[in-house]
Amino acid sequence: MKKLFISLCIAVCAMGVANAQDLEKLTEMYNAAATALTAGNKAEALPQFEQVLAAATALGETGNDIANNCKNVIPQLYVSVAKALANNKELDKAIEMLQKAITTGKEYNDQLTAEEAEGLVGTGSYLNSLTKVLCLS
């Protein structure tokens, strides 16, 4: 009985240490994404935040705070990247990013960003169609 108790204690401690290491790694990943964002590298930061969100979600309750931080940033990053693509006349890709902004904005309860993206999709679709018509003329 004593051996069983000791084995259980060791197992619980080992799980706690592993969980702490996972959280530390997750925090490092989040900080790298935040650094990319702060440096203005939004297109680079977006997939990093998506990876952090997936890892934080996999951690369960331990990763909830970091997951929520990612959910607050990701829809807005989709809009920012879409605007940059539109400025580079990559309208199809911009519209694709705006669609993702709408989806994630709604999923992550960021209605303002979802609504902004919806408005931009209409404009982008119109401009894209107009550009194609003008190029055919």
JSON list of C-alpha atoms in Angstrom, two decimals:
[
{"chain": "A", "resi": 1, "resn": "MET", "atom": "CA", "xyz": [0.00, 0.00, 0.00]},
{"chain": "A", "resi": 2, "resn": "LYS", "atom": "CA", "xyz": [2.84, 2.32, 0.90]},
{"chain": "A", "resi": 3, "resn": "LYS", "atom": "CA", "xyz": [4.55, 1.64, -2.47]},
{"chain": "A", "resi": 4, "resn": "LEU", "atom": "CA", "xyz": [1.32, 2.40, -4.33]},
{"chain": "A", "resi": 5, "resn": "PHE", "atom": "CA", "xyz": [0.94, 5.72, -2.51]},
{"chain": "A", "resi": 6, "resn": "ILE", "atom": "CA", "xyz": [4.53, 6.69, -3.24]},
{"chain": "A", "resi": 7, "resn": "SER", "atom": "CA", "xyz": [4.13, 5.70, -6.91]},
{"chain": "A", "resi": 8, "resn": "LEU", "atom": "CA", "xyz": [1.00, 7.83, -7.19]},
{"chain": "A", "resi": 9, "resn": "CYS", "atom": "CA", "xyz": [2.75, 10.81, -5.60]},
{"chain": "A", "resi": 10, "resn": "ILE", "atom": "CA", "xyz": [5.66, 10.48, -8.03]},
{"chain": "A", "resi": 11, "resn": "ALA", "atom": "CA", "xyz": [3.28, 10.24, -10.99]},
{"chain": "A", "resi": 12, "resn": "VAL", "atom": "CA", "xyz": [1.34, 13.33, -9.90]},
{"chain": "A", "resi": 13, "resn": "CYS", "atom": "CA", "xyz": [4.56, 15.30, -9.38]},
{"chain": "A", "resi": 14, "resn": "ALA", "atom": "CA", "xyz": [5.87, 14.22, -12.78]},
{"chain": "A", "resi": 15, "resn": "MET", "atom": "CA", "xyz": [2.64, 15.34, -14.44]},
{"chain": "A", "resi": 16, "resn": "GLY", "atom": "CA", "xyz": [2.91, 18.70, -12.70]},
{"chain": "A", "resi": 17, "resn": "VAL", "atom": "CA", "xyz": [6.48, 19.20, -13.88]},
{"chain": "A", "resi": 18, "resn": "ALA", "atom": "CA", "xyz": [5.58, 18.19, -17.46]},
{"chain": "A", "resi": 19, "resn": "ASN", "atom": "CA", "xyz": [2.60, 20.55, -17.41]},
{"chain": "A", "resi": 20, "resn": "ALA", "atom": "CA", "xyz": [4.78, 23.41, -16.17]},
{"chain": "A", "resi": 21, "resn": "GLN", "atom": "CA", "xyz": [7.31, 22.72, -18.94]},
{"chain": "A", "resi": 22, "resn": "ASP", "atom": "CA", "xyz": [4.51, 22.71, -21.53]},
{"chain": "A", "resi": 23, "resn": "LEU", "atom": "CA", "xyz": [3.22, 26.02, -20.20]},
{"chain": "A", "resi": 24, "resn": "GLU", "atom": "CA", "xyz": [6.74, 27.48, -20.28]},
{"chain": "A", "resi": 25, "resn": "LYS", "atom": "CA", "xyz": [7.19, 26.37, -23.92]},
{"chain": "A", "resi": 26, "resn": "LEU", "atom": "CA", "xyz": [3.75, 27.76, -24.77]},
{"chain": "A", "resi": 27, "resn": "THR", "atom": "CA", "xyz": [4.64, 31.09, -23.18]},
{"chain": "A", "resi": 28, "resn": "GLU", "atom": "CA", "xyz": [7.85, 31.21, -25.24]},
{"chain": "A", "resi": 29, "resn": "MET", "atom": "CA", "xyz": [5.86, 30.55, -28.42]},
{"chain": "A", "resi": 30, "resn": "TYR", "atom": "CA", "xyz": [3.36, 33.26, -27.51]},
{"chain": "A", "resi": 31, "resn": "ASN", "atom": "CA", "xyz": [6.12, 35.76, -26.78]},
{"chain": "A", "resi": 32, "resn": "ALA", "atom": "CA", "xyz": [7.75, 35.02, -30.16]},
{"chain": "A", "resi": 33, "resn": "ALA", "atom": "CA", "xyz": [4.42, 35.69, -31.92]},
{"chain": "A", "resi": 34, "resn": "ALA", "atom": "CA", "xyz": [3.92, 38.88, -29.91]},
{"chain": "A", "resi": 35, "resn": "THR", "atom": "CA", "xyz": [7.44, 40.02, -30.79]},
{"chain": "A", "resi": 36, "resn": "ALA", "atom": "CA", "xyz": [6.74, 39.49, -34.49]},
{"chain": "A", "resi": 37, "resn": "LEU", "atom": "CA", "xyz": [3.53, 41.48, -34.15]},
{"chain": "A", "resi": 38, "resn": "THR", "atom": "CA", "xyz": [5.22, 44.30, -32.26]},
{"chain": "A", "resi": 39, "resn": "ALA", "atom": "CA", "xyz": [7.88, 44.47, -34.99]},
{"chain": "A", "resi": 40, "resn": "GLY", "atom": "CA", "xyz": [5.10, 44.96, -37.53]},
{"chain": "A", "resi": 41, "resn": "ASN", "atom": "CA", "xyz": [5.46, 41.52, -39.10]},
{"chain": "A", "resi": 42, "resn": "LYS", "atom": "CA", "xyz": [1.74, 40.74, -39.08]},
{"chain": "A", "resi": 43, "resn": "ALA", "atom": "CA", "xyz": [1.87, 38.15, -41.86]},
{"chain": "A", "resi": 44, "resn": "GLU", "atom": "CA", "xyz": [4.56, 36.32, -39.89]},
{"chain": "A", "resi": 45, "resn": "ALA", "atom": "CA", "xyz": [2.80, 36.69, -36.55]},
{"chain": "A", "resi": 46, "resn": "LEU", "atom": "CA", "xyz": [-0.54, 35.31, -37.76]},
{"chain": "A", "resi": 47, "resn": "PRO", "atom": "CA", "xyz": [0.49, 31.66, -38.26]},
{"chain": "A", "resi": 48, "resn": "GLN", "atom": "CA", "xyz": [2.51, 31.82, -35.05]},
{"chain": "A", "resi": 49, "resn": "PHE", "atom": "CA", "xyz": [-0.56, 32.91, -33.07]},
{"chain": "A", "resi": 50, "resn": "GLU", "atom": "CA", "xyz": [-2.56, 30.14, -34.74]},
{"chain": "A", "resi": 51, "resn": "GLN", "atom": "CA", "xyz": [0.04, 27.57, -33.65]},
{"chain": "A", "resi": 52, "resn": "VAL", "atom": "CA", "xyz": [0.04, 28.96, -30.12]},
{"chain": "A", "resi": 53, "resn": "LEU", "atom": "CA", "xyz": [-3.76, 28.78, -30.02]},
{"chain": "A", "resi": 54, "resn": "ALA", "atom": "CA", "xyz": [-3.71, 25.13, -31.11]},
{"chain": "A", "resi": 55, "resn": "ALA", "atom": "CA", "xyz": [-1.08, 24.28, -28.49]},
{"chain": "A", "resi": 56, "resn": "ALA", "atom": "CA", "xyz": [-2.86, 26.24, -25.76]},
{"chain": "A", "resi": 57, "resn": "THR", "atom": "CA", "xyz": [-6.14, 24.52, -26.56]},
{"chain": "A", "resi": 58, "resn": "ALA", "atom": "CA", "xyz": [-4.41, 21.13, -26.38]},
{"chain": "A", "resi": 59, "resn": "LEU", "atom": "CA", "xyz": [-3.19, 22.00, -22.88]},
{"chain": "A", "resi": 60, "resn": "GLY", "atom": "CA", "xyz": [-6.76, 22.43, -21.71]},
{"chain": "A", "resi": 61, "resn": "GLU", "atom": "CA", "xyz": [-7.48, 24.58, -18.71]},
{"chain": "A", "resi": 62, "resn": "THR", "atom": "CA", "xyz": [-3.80, 25.35, -18.18]},
{"chain": "A", "resi": 63, "resn": "GLY", "atom": "CA", "xyz": [-3.59, 27.10, -21.55]},
{"chain": "A", "resi": 64, "resn": "ASN", "atom": "CA", "xyz": [-6.89, 29.00, -21.35]},
{"chain": "A", "resi": 65, "resn": "ASP", "atom": "CA", "xyz": [-5.39, 32.44, -20.69]},
{"chain": "A", "resi": 66, "resn": "ILE", "atom": "CA", "xyz": [-2.96, 32.20, -23.58]},
{"chain": "A", "resi": 67, "resn": "ALA", "atom": "CA", "xyz": [-5.67, 30.76, -25.85]},
{"chain": "A", "resi": 68, "resn": "ASN", "atom": "CA", "xyz": [-7.94, 33.71, -25.04]},
{"chain": "A", "resi": 69, "resn": "ASN", "atom": "CA", "xyz": [-5.12, 36.16, -25.77]},
{"chain": "A", "resi": 70, "resn": "CYS", "atom": "CA", "xyz": [-4.64, 34.53, -29.18]},
{"chain": "A", "resi": 71, "resn": "LYS", "atom": "CA", "xyz": [-8.37, 34.66, -29.88]},
{"chain": "A", "resi": 72, "resn": "ASN", "atom": "CA", "xyz": [-8.29, 38.41, -29.18]},
{"chain": "A", "resi": 73, "resn": "VAL", "atom": "CA", "xyz": [-5.56, 38.94, -31.79]},
{"chain": "A", "resi": 74, "resn": "ILE", "atom": "CA", "xyz": [-6.15, 36.47, -34.63]},
{"chain": "A", "resi": 75, "resn": "PRO", "atom": "CA", "xyz": [-9.28, 37.97, -36.25]},
{"chain": "A", "resi": 76, "resn": "GLN", "atom": "CA", "xyz": [-7.70, 41.44, -36.26]},
{"chain": "A", "resi": 77, "resn": "LEU", "atom": "CA", "xyz": [-4.53, 40.04, -37.81]},
{"chain": "A", "resi": 78, "resn": "TYR", "atom": "CA", "xyz": [-6.56, 38.49, -40.63]},
{"chain": "A", "resi": 79, "resn": "VAL", "atom": "CA", "xyz": [-8.02, 41.94, -41.39]},
{"chain": "A", "resi": 80, "resn": "SER", "atom": "CA", "xyz": [-4.59, 43.60, -41.25]},
{"chain": "A", "resi": 81, "resn": "VAL", "atom": "CA", "xyz": [-3.02, 41.02, -43.53]},
{"chain": "A", "resi": 82, "resn": "ALA", "atom": "CA", "xyz": [-6.00, 41.30, -45.90]},
{"chain": "A", "resi": 83, "resn": "LYS", "atom": "CA", "xyz": [-5.55, 45.07, -46.11]},
{"chain": "A", "resi": 84, "resn": "ALA", "atom": "CA", "xyz": [-1.86, 44.65, -46.92]},
{"chain": "A", "resi": 85, "resn": "LEU", "atom": "CA", "xyz": [-2.72, 42.13, -49.62]},
{"chain": "A", "resi": 86, "resn": "ALA", "atom": "CA", "xyz": [-5.33, 44.49, -51.07]},
{"chain": "A", "resi": 87, "resn": "ASN", "atom": "CA", "xyz": [-2.78, 47.31, -51.14]},
{"chain": "A", "resi": 88, "resn": "ASN", "atom": "CA", "xyz": [-0.53, 44.98, -53.15]},
{"chain": "A", "resi": 89, "resn": "LYS", "atom": "CA", "xyz": [-3.44, 44.34, -55.54]},
{"chain": "A", "resi": 90, "resn": "GLU", "atom": "CA", "xyz": [-3.74, 40.71, -54.42]},
{"chain": "A", "resi": 91, "resn": "LEU", "atom": "CA", "xyz": [-7.50, 40.99, -54.08]},
{"chain": "A", "resi": 92, "resn": "ASP", "atom": "CA", "xyz": [-8.34, 37.26, -54.25]},
{"chain": "A", "resi": 93, "resn": "LYS", "atom": "CA", "xyz": [-5.99, 36.53, -51.35]},
{"chain": "A", "resi": 94, "resn": "ALA", "atom": "CA", "xyz": [-7.26, 39.58, -49.47]},
{"chain": "A", "resi": 95, "resn": "ILE", "atom": "CA", "xyz": [-10.85, 38.38, -49.78]},
{"chain": "A", "resi": 96, "resn": "GLU", "atom": "CA", "xyz": [-9.79, 34.93, -48.56]},
{"chain": "A", "resi": 97, "resn": "MET", "atom": "CA", "xyz": [-8.19, 36.51, -45.49]},
{"chain": "A", "resi": 98, "resn": "LEU", "atom": "CA", "xyz": [-11.29, 38.61, -44.85]},
{"chain": "A", "resi": 99, "resn": "GLN", "atom": "CA", "xyz": [-13.45, 35.48, -44.98]},
{"chain": "A", "resi": 100, "resn": "LYS", "atom": "CA", "xyz": [-11.20, 33.95, -42.31]},
{"chain": "A", "resi": 101, "resn": "ALA", "atom": "CA", "xyz": [-11.50, 37.15, -40.28]},
{"chain": "A", "resi": 102, "resn": "ILE", "atom": "CA", "xyz": [-15.29, 36.86, -40.42]},
{"chain": "A", "resi": 103, "resn": "THR", "atom": "CA", "xyz": [-15.24, 33.21, -39.40]},
{"chain": "A", "resi": 104, "resn": "THR", "atom": "CA", "xyz": [-12.77, 33.63, -36.55]},
{"chain": "A", "resi": 105, "resn": "GLY", "atom": "CA", "xyz": [-14.29, 36.91, -35.44]},
{"chain": "A", "resi": 106, "resn": "LYS", "atom": "CA", "xyz": [-17.65, 35.23, -34.99]},
{"chain": "A", "resi": 107, "resn": "GLU", "atom": "CA", "xyz": [-16.14, 32.09, -33.46]},
{"chain": "A", "resi": 108, "resn": "TYR", "atom": "CA", "xyz": [-14.03, 34.08, -30.97]},
{"chain": "A", "resi": 109, "resn": "ASN", "atom": "CA", "xyz": [-16.79, 36.62, -30.17]},
{"chain": "A", "resi": 110, "resn": "ASP", "atom": "CA", "xyz": [-15.10, 39.56, -31.88]},
{"chain": "A", "resi": 111, "resn": "GLN", "atom": "CA", "xyz": [-18.16, 40.99, -33.62]},
{"chain": "A", "resi": 112, "resn": "LEU", "atom": "CA", "xyz": [-16.57, 44.35, -34.45]},
{"chain": "A", "resi": 113, "resn": "THR", "atom": "CA", "xyz": [-13.77, 42.73, -36.42]},
{"chain": "A", "resi": 114, "resn": "ALA", "atom": "CA", "xyz": [-16.19, 40.33, -38.12]},
{"chain": "A", "resi": 115, "resn": "GLU", "atom": "CA", "xyz": [-18.41, 43.24, -39.15]},
{"chain": "A", "resi": 116, "resn": "GLU", "atom": "CA", "xyz": [-15.44, 45.26, -40.42]},
{"chain": "A", "resi": 117, "resn": "ALA", "atom": "CA", "xyz": [-14.30, 42.26, -42.48]},
{"chain": "A", "resi": 118, "resn": "GLU", "atom": "CA", "xyz": [-17.81, 41.75, -43.87]},
{"chain": "A", "resi": 119, "resn": "GLY", "atom": "CA", "xyz": [-17.86, 45.35, -45.08]},
{"chain": "A", "resi": 120, "resn": "LEU", "atom": "CA", "xyz": [-14.42, 45.01, -46.62]},
{"chain": "A", "resi": 121, "resn": "VAL", "atom": "CA", "xyz": [-15.32, 41.75, -48.36]},
{"chain": "A", "resi": 122, "resn": "GLY", "atom": "CA", "xyz": [-18.12, 43.51, -50.21]},
{"chain": "A", "resi": 123, "resn": "THR", "atom": "CA", "xyz": [-15.78, 46.29, -51.28]},
{"chain": "A", "resi": 124, "resn": "GLY", "atom": "CA", "xyz": [-13.01, 43.85, -52.17]},
{"chain": "A", "resi": 125, "resn": "SER", "atom": "CA", "xyz": [-15.31, 41.63, -54.20]},
{"chain": "A", "resi": 126, "resn": "TYR", "atom": "CA", "xyz": [-16.61, 44.66, -56.07]},
{"chain": "A", "resi": 127, "resn": "LEU", "atom": "CA", "xyz": [-13.12, 45.98, -56.77]},
{"chain": "A", "resi": 128, "resn": "ASN", "atom": "CA", "xyz": [-11.90, 42.55, -57.81]},
{"chain": "A", "resi": 129, "resn": "SER", "atom": "CA", "xyz": [-14.77, 42.14, -60.26]},
{"chain": "A", "resi": 130, "resn": "LEU", "atom": "CA", "xyz": [-14.27, 45.66, -61.58]},
{"chain": "A", "resi": 131, "resn": "THR", "atom": "CA", "xyz": [-10.55, 45.06, -62.08]},
{"chain": "A", "resi": 132, "resn": "LYS", "atom": "CA", "xyz": [-11.23, 41.86, -64.00]},
{"chain": "A", "resi": 133, "resn": "VAL", "atom": "CA", "xyz": [-13.80, 43.60, -66.22]},
{"chain": "A", "resi": 134, "resn": "LEU", "atom": "CA", "xyz": [-11.45, 46.50, -66.91]},
{"chain": "A", "resi": 135, "resn": "CYS", "atom": "CA", "xyz": [-8.61, 44.11, -67.77]},
{"chain": "A", "resi": 136, "resn": "LEU", "atom": "CA", "xyz": [-10.86, 42.28, -70.23]},
{"chain": "A", "resi": 137, "resn": "SER", "atom": "CA", "xyz": [-11.94, 45.50, -71.93]}
]
